[in-house]
Amino acid sequence: QVEQVKLLDRFSTSNKSLTGTLYLTATHLLFIDSSQRETWILHHHIAAVEKLPLTTSGCPLVIQCKNFRIVHFVVPRERDCHDIYNSLLQLSRTAKYEELYAFSYNPKQNESEQVKGWQLIDLAEEYKRMGVPNAYWQLSDANRDYKICETYPRDLYVPRTASKPIIVGSSKFRSKGRFPVLSYYHKNKEAAICRCSQPLSGFSARCLEDEHMLQAISKANPSNRYMYVMDTRPKLNAMANRAAGKGYENEDNYSNIRFQFVGIENIHVMRSSLQKLLEVSGTRGLSVNDFLSGLENSGWLRHVKAVLDAAVFLAKAIAVESASVLVHCSDGWDRTSQVCSLGALLLDSYYRTIKGFMVLIEKDWISFGHKFSDRCCQLDGDPKEISPVFTQFLESVWNLTEQFPQAFEYNEAFLLQIHEHVHSCQFGNFLGNCQKEREELKLKEKTYSLWPFLLAEQKKYQNPLYNPDFSPELTLLEPNTVSFNFKFWRNMYHQFDRSMHPRQSMFNLIMNTSEQNKQLEEDIKELEAKIKQRNGQSDVVFVKEQEQTAHPAPVALKIPPCFQKEQPPMPVNDAVRTIEGSNTADNRYSELVSEFSKAEPAVVSLEYGVARMTC
Amino acid sequence: MEFAELIKTPRADNVVLHRPFHPAVEGTLCLTGHHLIFSSRRQDNAEELWLLHSDIDSIEKRFVGSLGTIVIKCKDLRIIQLDIPGMEECLNIASSIEALSTLDSVTLMYPFFYRPMFEVLEDGWSSFLLEQEFELLSSVTNEWRLSCVNKEFSVCPSYPSVVIVPKCIDDEALRKVALFRHGGRFPVLSYYHKKNGMAMMRSSQPLTGTNGRRCKEDEKLINATLRSGRRGFVIDTRPLNVAQQARAKGGGFEQEVHYPQWRRIHKYIERFNILQESFIKLVEACNDQSHNMDRWLSKLEASNWLTHIKELLTAACLAAQCIDREGASVLVHGSEGTDSTLQVTSLAQIILDPRCRTIRGFEALIVREWLQAGHPFQQRCAQSAYSNSKQKWEAPVFLLFLECVWQIHRQFPCSFEFNEQFLIMLFEHAYASQFGTFLGNNENERAKLKLPQKTMSLWSWVNRPEELIRFQNPLYEANSLVIWPSVAPQSLQLWEGVFLRWNRPSRFLEEAEEERMNIIKYNKELQAKVNALRRQLAEMETDEEAQEE
């Protein structure tokens, strides 16, 4: 506990600050300012802590979080600052899974609730929903004991004609043993999305079993014998991989395939891209042109567009040409997960529902071994393994929700909350890198699943504009991917910078109004029933009197709170309509105030003020 | 001149109309004196397109064999393409459109021929008189007076015939001040902040010249707005060096020695010709669907459009801040005081004055701060972003203002009585309209053209209840606060409703907007129903009680 700590406004150029007390708990850092407002930061969310050079007012400490919150404290005594710094470093770096928050988090659920929570998402059920197993596809027990591929789930769906020797042979020819398996089955088109890793083809190697495997996939599609093989990497990268004995499919060796590169960059490019973006967007007094050129130079939106373009290509191959598609990148757990899941989201409206989106993440990300632990740096590990691949996926989905405001059951808050918990390590779902690891950690016994908690508060995540009839079950969502449709996701990257958001939130207003409408409908029903009852009663006065004497209280008790006093229309909205923090102090031009108040040679200081204000 | 002379081919059949995101339609094209009319009478989708010739910004023609194609680019930024069979027909039609869309004489414009099909409930030409404004002002302060010194437009040709000035300054002094200010635009009241009695005035630059000329009356005039012992701020919309250079041409700025109670802030806002360039570049960038991400972002950046938005909003916030937070009076001017000056004063009022956020109040603001204040609409809106003529006077000064209002609207969606459509409608009518409101460059010209007698006012149409419905914001709830927008680049957005309006499929967005409105509307219905039922129940209860007694 350190007192008299100052919390600075990240974007203010004046030294305006909140003074309060900083506490460190076992799991959180807590700051309570003088007006008793609390700022909680989970230790696991801390991405970096930095001590800046000592100033006259104290020792500055900057904490960057994985949810893009950046807080800037000034601690009066250097010694305290040093202590906090060291403790935070220790607390935010965990060496063992068992030390993560999820293992100590106790949401007061009993054991059966915990088990039920983990059973909420059942992938076998999901494959059944898609229509497999069927005449062409079957469940394979080849990987039942993780013998063929450690990073795949136990249950895998493959073409019926792919025998075990073919599977084994193919897996030996694929990086990390990740052989082609079913990711999504489109029952109307009888076409499939399959996923794998790159073939170990080098410059000329081939593998008959792998060729058979692909043939089996194309034969499993009666509507189109051609299949696409999408290599989601840029061609140059794929070619470079050949030198290391990896590479891509040679069209001459595989019959009936159409090979296609789609050019999504690798995890390192994505990491540094987002880093550049955050550097720019975190600049104080940023000019429009610096922002736009920073946005361009970071390449971030270009990457998001590339991911979505690839997904559109995939979805169209299936919906328009009824062709099956095999997707891979290098290891088949980053770009492949992005493209397969987004493609399925465009094809199948189920994934645009709250439950469906959970299933999609469980299937294409968690079960197929997207390395959440490494990518999100859950344990103190190799910084080169960190990459915002999943964040990018969420951003692509957000872009779709912007273009199709009525197609999604969930809203932006849902995406943000999932992002929050991918990094929070509070629930077991995203811990570890693959299913095998999760089983070894006994996560289902020792931790809780996130999904039931999100479902329990799903009101918060419902899109009030959602129209289930917007697109019938299997109609393709065709987004426009012209560059100007991609926008900077302010609510993600500046989620905690309140001064940048609209001061009146249209979104909250619509959310609350829609919520209130449901309540009002109930109220009307209740009132009408009451009036009807009274009408009936006035016919038989005696009965009514008897009843009244018998039960004097309940009538009054049953009245929902909103009836007890006269209220102005739209009571719920009042709070929303009020303007949040609208004052000059919250804005960039506000710094003038302090300039004004100084008695100084006027023009110079004012122009300085203006210059500072606008730069 | 007869329009018929210009129309060589009044009608062409089997014309195909192409619009982005719409299937091509075949139909008949007709040219009239003021309209291009395309109608398709196919049974499954009969549709008509009426386009004012004055809405056409530029036309291009090309031929493939005997099939001619005309590409029409409109001032509202829409681009349509017409395939016309027959080379001669196509040439005739193209040249007619060209001639009809570039008529020199104002009196040949459509507003002089337009006969409204609606009953005029309220004549818009007299809806917003300065006298009414003054009456409102008089109810809170008696420090100001209405001056008719400019009755014959002789003192300042670009000012209206009446202006509001400090009470202690007589007309004689005003005449002297007018000689000291560029174009005779002496300081007049733009806005009075009731909360603290501070005033915002606007003018043009003082004509100090190189020898530092001064004008005692000018000093007295603006000092009259100061409380004793308090200072005021002059917001000059030019950078210091430009203001200094202006002295060589007889212009200048208020020097400290002569205006000791005033502090000058130079808050640069681009001149109109720079804005036009920026506008053209932005529209070019938005119209090219093939740009990859880097190219799009760099084009967006190179247009500088959002920079102008940010600068303008910042300047307006600064003026508002001086008045509301510093409790100081403000004088705003640039060079002529007809462009950037008006942008700043009108936006500052949006921020400060809740009345300006109502439909009527916003209309009054446009009349007061743009039309009467002498923004040269005729010159500025003669051409839009597709003009290939060498630019002279055209500039999207008013559009930039509307966009800034839209940016604030986005940040405070419940604080405005009007919606985005209202702003877009004003943009369209400023550039091409059946109404006379935006014709002429100032009140003087409008009086000479007898616009109030000969044309219909836009306000006569807009303020009819059946039209207003389209422009009302159902989320509106009056709030009396000053609304401070964020000007961070992350908070600003491209105005898609104008710049991407024709370049992207908008059906889903429109349907979503409709759904939003339905939720609000339904909420109001439910509220009403609950209230009614509650009353009914209460009545029944009292009746019963009465019976029991």
Short mmCIF file of N, CA and C in Angstrom, two decimals, chain A residues 27-150:
data_model
loop_
_atom_site.label_atom_id
_atom_site.label_comp_id
_atom_site.label_asym_id
_atom_site.label_seq_id
_atom_site.Cartn_x
_atom_site.Cartn_y
_atom_site.Cartn_z
N THR A 27 -3.82 -10.77 -6.48
CA THR A 27 -4.20 -10.93 -7.87
C THR A 27 -4.32 -9.61 -8.62
N HIS A 28 -4.57 -8.55 -7.89
CA HIS A 28 -4.85 -7.28 -8.56
C HIS A 28 -3.98 -6.14 -8.03
N LEU A 29 -3.90 -5.13 -8.86
CA LEU A 29 -3.39 -3.85 -8.41
C LEU A 29 -4.63 -2.97 -8.29
N LEU A 30 -4.71 -2.22 -7.21
CA LEU A 30 -5.92 -1.43 -7.00
C LEU A 30 -5.52 0.00 -6.68
N PHE A 31 -6.18 0.93 -7.36
CA PHE A 31 -5.94 2.33 -7.08
C PHE A 31 -7.27 2.96 -6.69
N ILE A 32 -7.29 3.60 -5.52
CA ILE A 32 -8.52 4.28 -5.11
C ILE A 32 -8.21 5.76 -5.01
N ASP A 33 -8.90 6.55 -5.80
CA ASP A 33 -8.60 7.98 -5.78
C ASP A 33 -9.39 8.68 -4.68
N SER A 34 -9.16 9.97 -4.53
CA SER A 34 -9.72 10.70 -3.40
C SER A 34 -11.25 10.70 -3.43
N SER A 35 -11.85 10.55 -4.62
CA SER A 35 -13.31 10.49 -4.65
C SER A 35 -13.78 9.04 -4.63
N GLN A 36 -12.94 8.15 -4.12
CA GLN A 36 -13.27 6.74 -3.89
C GLN A 36 -13.57 5.96 -5.16
N ARG A 37 -13.12 6.46 -6.26
CA ARG A 37 -13.28 5.66 -7.48
C ARG A 37 -12.17 4.63 -7.54
N GLU A 38 -12.53 3.44 -7.97
CA GLU A 38 -11.55 2.35 -7.93
C GLU A 38 -11.10 1.96 -9.34
N THR A 39 -9.84 1.74 -9.49
CA THR A 39 -9.30 1.22 -10.73
C THR A 39 -8.64 -0.11 -10.40
N TRP A 40 -9.16 -1.18 -10.96
CA TRP A 40 -8.62 -2.51 -10.70
C TRP A 40 -7.82 -2.98 -11.91
N ILE A 41 -6.65 -3.48 -11.66
CA ILE A 41 -5.89 -4.07 -12.77
C ILE A 41 -5.39 -5.45 -12.35
N LEU A 42 -5.79 -6.42 -13.17
CA LEU A 42 -5.39 -7.79 -12.89
C LEU A 42 -3.90 -7.94 -13.22
N HIS A 43 -3.17 -8.60 -12.35
CA HIS A 43 -1.73 -8.75 -12.60
C HIS A 43 -1.46 -9.43 -13.94
N HIS A 44 -2.31 -10.41 -14.28
CA HIS A 44 -2.09 -11.12 -15.54
C HIS A 44 -2.27 -10.23 -16.75
N HIS A 45 -2.98 -9.12 -16.55
CA HIS A 45 -3.21 -8.23 -17.68
C HIS A 45 -2.00 -7.34 -17.96
N ILE A 46 -1.10 -7.31 -17.01
CA ILE A 46 0.04 -6.40 -17.17
C ILE A 46 1.01 -6.97 -18.20
N ALA A 47 1.24 -6.18 -19.24
CA ALA A 47 2.15 -6.64 -20.29
C ALA A 47 3.55 -6.11 -20.04
N ALA A 48 3.64 -4.90 -19.52
CA ALA A 48 4.96 -4.32 -19.26
C ALA A 48 4.86 -3.25 -18.19
N VAL A 49 5.88 -3.17 -17.39
CA VAL A 49 5.96 -2.11 -16.38
C VAL A 49 7.25 -1.35 -16.66
N GLU A 50 7.16 -0.04 -16.59
CA GLU A 50 8.33 0.74 -16.92
C GLU A 50 8.49 1.85 -15.90
N LYS A 51 9.72 2.02 -15.43
CA LYS A 51 10.00 3.11 -14.50
C LYS A 51 10.65 4.22 -15.30
N LEU A 52 10.08 5.41 -15.25
CA LEU A 52 10.66 6.52 -16.00
C LEU A 52 11.60 7.30 -15.09
N PRO A 53 12.46 8.14 -15.66
CA PRO A 53 13.39 8.92 -14.83
C PRO A 53 12.65 9.77 -13.79
N LEU A 54 13.26 9.91 -12.66
CA LEU A 54 12.70 10.64 -11.53
C LEU A 54 12.35 12.08 -11.92
N THR A 55 11.19 12.54 -11.48
CA THR A 55 10.84 13.94 -11.71
C THR A 55 10.69 14.63 -10.36
N THR A 56 10.39 15.94 -10.40
CA THR A 56 10.27 16.68 -9.14
C THR A 56 9.10 16.18 -8.30
N SER A 57 8.03 15.72 -8.98
CA SER A 57 6.86 15.30 -8.22
C SER A 57 6.94 13.84 -7.78
N GLY A 58 7.92 13.12 -8.26
CA GLY A 58 8.05 11.74 -7.82
C GLY A 58 8.56 10.84 -8.92
N CYS A 59 8.33 9.57 -8.71
CA CYS A 59 8.88 8.60 -9.62
C CYS A 59 7.75 8.05 -10.52
N PRO A 60 7.83 8.29 -11.82
CA PRO A 60 6.75 7.84 -12.70
C PRO A 60 6.85 6.34 -13.01
N LEU A 61 5.69 5.72 -13.02
CA LEU A 61 5.62 4.29 -13.28
C LEU A 61 4.53 4.07 -14.33
N VAL A 62 4.91 3.49 -15.46
CA VAL A 62 3.94 3.29 -16.53
C VAL A 62 3.63 1.81 -16.66
N ILE A 63 2.35 1.49 -16.61
CA ILE A 63 1.94 0.09 -16.71
C ILE A 63 1.13 -0.10 -17.98
N GLN A 64 1.59 -1.00 -18.82
CA GLN A 64 0.87 -1.31 -20.05
C GLN A 64 0.17 -2.64 -19.89
N CYS A 65 -1.09 -2.66 -20.28
CA CYS A 65 -1.85 -3.89 -20.09
C CYS A 65 -2.17 -4.55 -21.43
N LYS A 66 -2.46 -5.84 -21.33
CA LYS A 66 -2.77 -6.59 -22.54
C LYS A 66 -4.12 -6.21 -23.12
N ASN A 67 -4.96 -5.58 -22.30
CA ASN A 67 -6.25 -5.13 -22.84
C ASN A 67 -6.14 -3.68 -23.29
N PHE A 68 -4.94 -3.23 -23.52
CA PHE A 68 -4.64 -1.92 -24.08
C PHE A 68 -4.90 -0.76 -23.13
N ARG A 69 -5.06 -1.07 -21.85
CA ARG A 69 -5.10 0.00 -20.87
C ARG A 69 -3.66 0.41 -20.58
N ILE A 70 -3.45 1.68 -20.49
CA ILE A 70 -2.13 2.15 -20.08
C ILE A 70 -2.35 3.11 -18.92
N VAL A 71 -1.72 2.81 -17.78
CA VAL A 71 -1.86 3.74 -16.66
C VAL A 71 -0.50 4.30 -16.29
N HIS A 72 -0.54 5.52 -15.88
CA HIS A 72 0.67 6.29 -15.62
C HIS A 72 0.58 6.81 -14.19
N PHE A 73 1.34 6.17 -13.28
CA PHE A 73 1.32 6.61 -11.89
C PHE A 73 2.55 7.46 -11.60
N VAL A 74 2.43 8.35 -10.64
CA VAL A 74 3.62 8.99 -10.11
C VAL A 74 3.66 8.69 -8.62
N VAL A 75 4.71 8.00 -8.19
CA VAL A 75 4.84 7.60 -6.80
C VAL A 75 5.79 8.59 -6.13
N PRO A 76 5.38 9.17 -5.00
CA PRO A 76 6.20 10.24 -4.41
C PRO A 76 7.62 9.79 -4.06
N ARG A 77 7.75 8.59 -3.47
CA ARG A 77 9.11 8.19 -3.06
C ARG A 77 9.67 7.13 -4.00
N GLU A 78 10.90 7.36 -4.37
CA GLU A 78 11.50 6.47 -5.36
C GLU A 78 11.55 5.04 -4.84
N ARG A 79 11.80 4.94 -3.55
CA ARG A 79 11.93 3.63 -2.94
C ARG A 79 10.66 2.81 -3.09
N ASP A 80 9.53 3.49 -2.80
CA ASP A 80 8.22 2.83 -2.95
C ASP A 80 8.01 2.40 -4.40
N CYS A 81 8.39 3.32 -5.26
CA CYS A 81 8.20 3.04 -6.68
C CYS A 81 8.98 1.80 -7.08
N HIS A 82 10.19 1.76 -6.60
CA HIS A 82 11.04 0.62 -6.91
C HIS A 82 10.41 -0.68 -6.38
N ASP A 83 9.89 -0.60 -5.17
CA ASP A 83 9.25 -1.78 -4.58
C ASP A 83 8.05 -2.23 -5.41
N ILE A 84 7.23 -1.25 -5.76
CA ILE A 84 6.04 -1.60 -6.54
C ILE A 84 6.48 -2.23 -7.86
N TYR A 85 7.46 -1.57 -8.46
CA TYR A 85 7.96 -2.04 -9.75
C TYR A 85 8.40 -3.51 -9.66
N ASN A 86 9.19 -3.79 -8.65
CA ASN A 86 9.68 -5.15 -8.51
C ASN A 86 8.56 -6.15 -8.22
N SER A 87 7.65 -5.73 -7.35
CA SER A 87 6.55 -6.65 -7.03
C SER A 87 5.71 -6.93 -8.27
N LEU A 88 5.45 -5.86 -9.03
CA LEU A 88 4.62 -6.05 -10.21
C LEU A 88 5.32 -6.95 -11.21
N LEU A 89 6.60 -6.76 -11.36
CA LEU A 89 7.34 -7.61 -12.28
C LEU A 89 7.18 -9.07 -11.89
N GLN A 90 7.33 -9.31 -10.58
CA GLN A 90 7.19 -10.69 -10.11
C GLN A 90 5.78 -11.21 -10.28
N LEU A 91 4.82 -10.36 -9.88
CA LEU A 91 3.42 -10.80 -9.89
C LEU A 91 2.91 -11.01 -11.31
N SER A 92 3.41 -10.21 -12.25
CA SER A 92 2.84 -10.31 -13.59
C SER A 92 3.52 -11.42 -14.39
N ARG A 93 4.66 -11.89 -13.91
CA ARG A 93 5.31 -12.98 -14.63
C ARG A 93 5.11 -14.27 -13.86
N THR A 94 4.48 -15.19 -14.50
CA THR A 94 4.19 -16.45 -13.83
C THR A 94 5.00 -17.54 -14.52
N ALA A 95 5.56 -18.40 -13.74
CA ALA A 95 6.39 -19.44 -14.34
C ALA A 95 5.61 -20.72 -14.56
N LYS A 96 4.61 -20.95 -13.70
CA LYS A 96 3.88 -22.21 -13.79
C LYS A 96 2.39 -21.95 -13.96
N TYR A 97 1.74 -22.81 -14.74
CA TYR A 97 0.31 -22.67 -14.95
C TYR A 97 -0.45 -22.64 -13.62
N GLU A 98 0.02 -23.47 -12.69
CA GLU A 98 -0.73 -23.61 -11.43
C GLU A 98 -0.78 -22.32 -10.63
N GLU A 99 0.11 -21.37 -10.99
CA GLU A 99 0.09 -20.10 -10.26
C GLU A 99 -0.86 -19.09 -10.88
N LEU A 100 -1.45 -19.45 -12.01
CA LEU A 100 -2.34 -18.49 -12.67
C LEU A 100 -3.64 -18.32 -11.88
N TYR A 101 -4.25 -17.18 -12.08
CA TYR A 101 -5.45 -16.78 -11.35
C TYR A 101 -6.55 -17.84 -11.43
N ALA A 102 -6.67 -18.49 -12.59
CA ALA A 102 -7.75 -19.45 -12.78
C ALA A 102 -7.73 -20.55 -11.71
N PHE A 103 -6.54 -20.88 -11.22
CA PHE A 103 -6.44 -21.96 -10.25
C PHE A 103 -6.84 -21.52 -8.84
N SER A 104 -6.88 -20.21 -8.62
CA SER A 104 -7.31 -19.75 -7.31
C SER A 104 -8.69 -19.09 -7.37
N TYR A 105 -9.14 -18.78 -8.58
CA TYR A 105 -10.41 -18.08 -8.72
C TYR A 105 -11.56 -18.97 -8.27
N ASN A 106 -12.37 -18.43 -7.38
CA ASN A 106 -13.47 -19.22 -6.86
C ASN A 106 -14.79 -18.46 -6.99
N PRO A 107 -15.56 -18.80 -8.00
CA PRO A 107 -16.79 -18.05 -8.25
C PRO A 107 -17.98 -18.58 -7.47
N LYS A 108 -17.75 -19.35 -6.44
CA LYS A 108 -18.84 -19.90 -5.63
C LYS A 108 -19.80 -20.75 -6.47
N GLN A 109 -19.23 -21.62 -7.23
CA GLN A 109 -20.04 -22.61 -7.94
C GLN A 109 -19.77 -23.94 -7.27
N ASN A 110 -20.79 -24.77 -7.20
CA ASN A 110 -20.50 -26.09 -6.66
C ASN A 110 -19.98 -27.00 -7.77
N GLU A 111 -19.57 -28.20 -7.37
CA GLU A 111 -18.88 -29.05 -8.31
C GLU A 111 -19.71 -29.39 -9.54
N SER A 112 -21.00 -29.65 -9.30
CA SER A 112 -21.80 -30.06 -10.44
C SER A 112 -22.02 -28.88 -11.39
N GLU A 113 -22.09 -27.68 -10.84
CA GLU A 113 -22.21 -26.51 -11.71
C GLU A 113 -20.95 -26.35 -12.53
N GLN A 114 -19.82 -26.63 -11.87
CA GLN A 114 -18.55 -26.53 -12.57
C GLN A 114 -18.50 -27.52 -13.74
N VAL A 115 -18.91 -28.73 -13.46
CA VAL A 115 -18.91 -29.75 -14.51
C VAL A 115 -19.87 -29.37 -15.62
N LYS A 116 -21.06 -28.91 -15.20
CA LYS A 116 -22.06 -28.52 -16.20
C LYS A 116 -21.53 -27.37 -17.06
N GLY A 117 -20.83 -26.47 -16.40
CA GLY A 117 -20.26 -25.33 -17.12
C GLY A 117 -19.33 -25.78 -18.22
N TRP A 118 -18.50 -26.77 -17.89
CA TRP A 118 -17.56 -27.26 -18.90
C TRP A 118 -18.27 -28.03 -20.00
N GLN A 119 -19.47 -28.56 -19.68
CA GLN A 119 -20.19 -29.35 -20.70
C GLN A 119 -21.04 -28.49 -21.63
N LEU A 120 -21.08 -27.19 -21.30
CA LEU A 120 -21.94 -26.28 -22.07
C LEU A 120 -21.65 -26.34 -23.56
N ILE A 121 -20.37 -26.36 -23.89
CA ILE A 121 -20.00 -26.44 -25.30
C ILE A 121 -19.56 -27.87 -25.58
N ASP A 122 -20.31 -28.54 -26.46
CA ASP A 122 -20.00 -29.92 -26.77
C ASP A 122 -19.70 -30.00 -28.27
N LEU A 123 -18.43 -30.23 -28.59
CA LEU A 123 -18.06 -30.18 -30.01
C LEU A 123 -18.63 -31.35 -30.81
N ALA A 124 -18.81 -32.51 -30.17
CA ALA A 124 -19.41 -33.63 -30.88
C ALA A 124 -20.81 -33.23 -31.36
N GLU A 125 -21.51 -32.54 -30.47
CA GLU A 125 -22.83 -32.03 -30.77
C GLU A 125 -22.76 -31.06 -31.97
N GLU A 126 -21.71 -30.27 -31.97
CA GLU A 126 -21.54 -29.28 -33.03
C GLU A 126 -21.32 -29.95 -34.40
N TYR A 127 -20.49 -31.00 -34.41
CA TYR A 127 -20.29 -31.69 -35.69
C TYR A 127 -21.59 -32.34 -36.14
N LYS A 128 -22.37 -32.80 -35.18
CA LYS A 128 -23.66 -33.38 -35.52
C LYS A 128 -24.56 -32.33 -36.16
N ARG A 129 -24.49 -31.11 -35.60
CA ARG A 129 -25.29 -30.01 -36.15
C ARG A 129 -24.91 -29.74 -37.60
N MET A 130 -23.62 -29.82 -37.88
CA MET A 130 -23.16 -29.57 -39.26
C MET A 130 -23.60 -30.70 -40.20
N GLY A 131 -23.87 -31.87 -39.61
CA GLY A 131 -24.31 -32.98 -40.46
C GLY A 131 -23.29 -34.08 -40.60
N VAL A 132 -22.28 -34.09 -39.75
CA VAL A 132 -21.35 -35.22 -39.77
C VAL A 132 -21.43 -35.96 -38.45
N PRO A 133 -21.11 -37.24 -38.36
CA PRO A 133 -20.71 -38.08 -39.50
C PRO A 133 -21.87 -38.31 -40.48
N ASN A 134 -21.49 -38.57 -41.72
CA ASN A 134 -22.49 -38.89 -42.74
C ASN A 134 -21.88 -39.89 -43.73
N ALA A 135 -22.44 -39.95 -44.92
CA ALA A 135 -21.98 -40.97 -45.87
C ALA A 135 -20.54 -40.73 -46.31
N TYR A 136 -20.06 -39.51 -46.16
CA TYR A 136 -18.73 -39.20 -46.66
C TYR A 136 -17.70 -38.95 -45.56
N TRP A 137 -18.18 -38.54 -44.42
CA TRP A 137 -17.26 -38.16 -43.35
C TRP A 137 -17.50 -39.01 -42.11
N GLN A 138 -16.44 -39.31 -41.41
CA GLN A 138 -16.59 -40.10 -40.20
C GLN A 138 -15.64 -39.61 -39.11
N LEU A 139 -16.00 -40.03 -37.90
CA LEU A 139 -15.14 -39.72 -36.77
C LEU A 139 -13.97 -40.71 -36.78
N SER A 140 -12.77 -40.18 -36.68
CA SER A 140 -11.60 -41.07 -36.66
C SER A 140 -11.08 -41.17 -35.23
N ASP A 141 -10.67 -42.39 -34.87
CA ASP A 141 -10.11 -42.52 -33.52
C ASP A 141 -8.59 -42.57 -33.56
N ALA A 142 -8.05 -42.16 -34.71
CA ALA A 142 -6.60 -42.26 -34.90
C ALA A 142 -5.83 -41.46 -33.84
N ASN A 143 -6.40 -40.34 -33.45
CA ASN A 143 -5.66 -39.47 -32.52
C ASN A 143 -6.22 -39.57 -31.10
N ARG A 144 -6.92 -40.64 -30.84
CA ARG A 144 -7.59 -40.79 -29.54
C ARG A 144 -6.61 -40.58 -28.37
N ASP A 145 -5.40 -41.05 -28.53
CA ASP A 145 -4.42 -40.90 -27.46
C ASP A 145 -3.34 -39.88 -27.78
N TYR A 146 -3.68 -38.95 -28.66
CA TYR A 146 -2.72 -37.92 -29.09
C TYR A 146 -1.45 -38.54 -29.65
N LYS A 147 -1.58 -39.71 -30.26
CA LYS A 147 -0.38 -40.39 -30.74
C LYS A 147 0.07 -39.85 -32.09
N ILE A 148 -0.91 -39.42 -32.90
CA ILE A 148 -0.53 -38.95 -34.23
C ILE A 148 -0.17 -37.47 -34.21
N CYS A 149 -0.96 -36.71 -33.47
CA CYS A 149 -0.70 -35.27 -33.41
C CYS A 149 -1.03 -34.77 -32.01
N GLU A 150 -0.02 -34.26 -31.34
CA GLU A 150 -0.20 -33.82 -29.95
C GLU A 150 -1.03 -32.55 -29.84
#
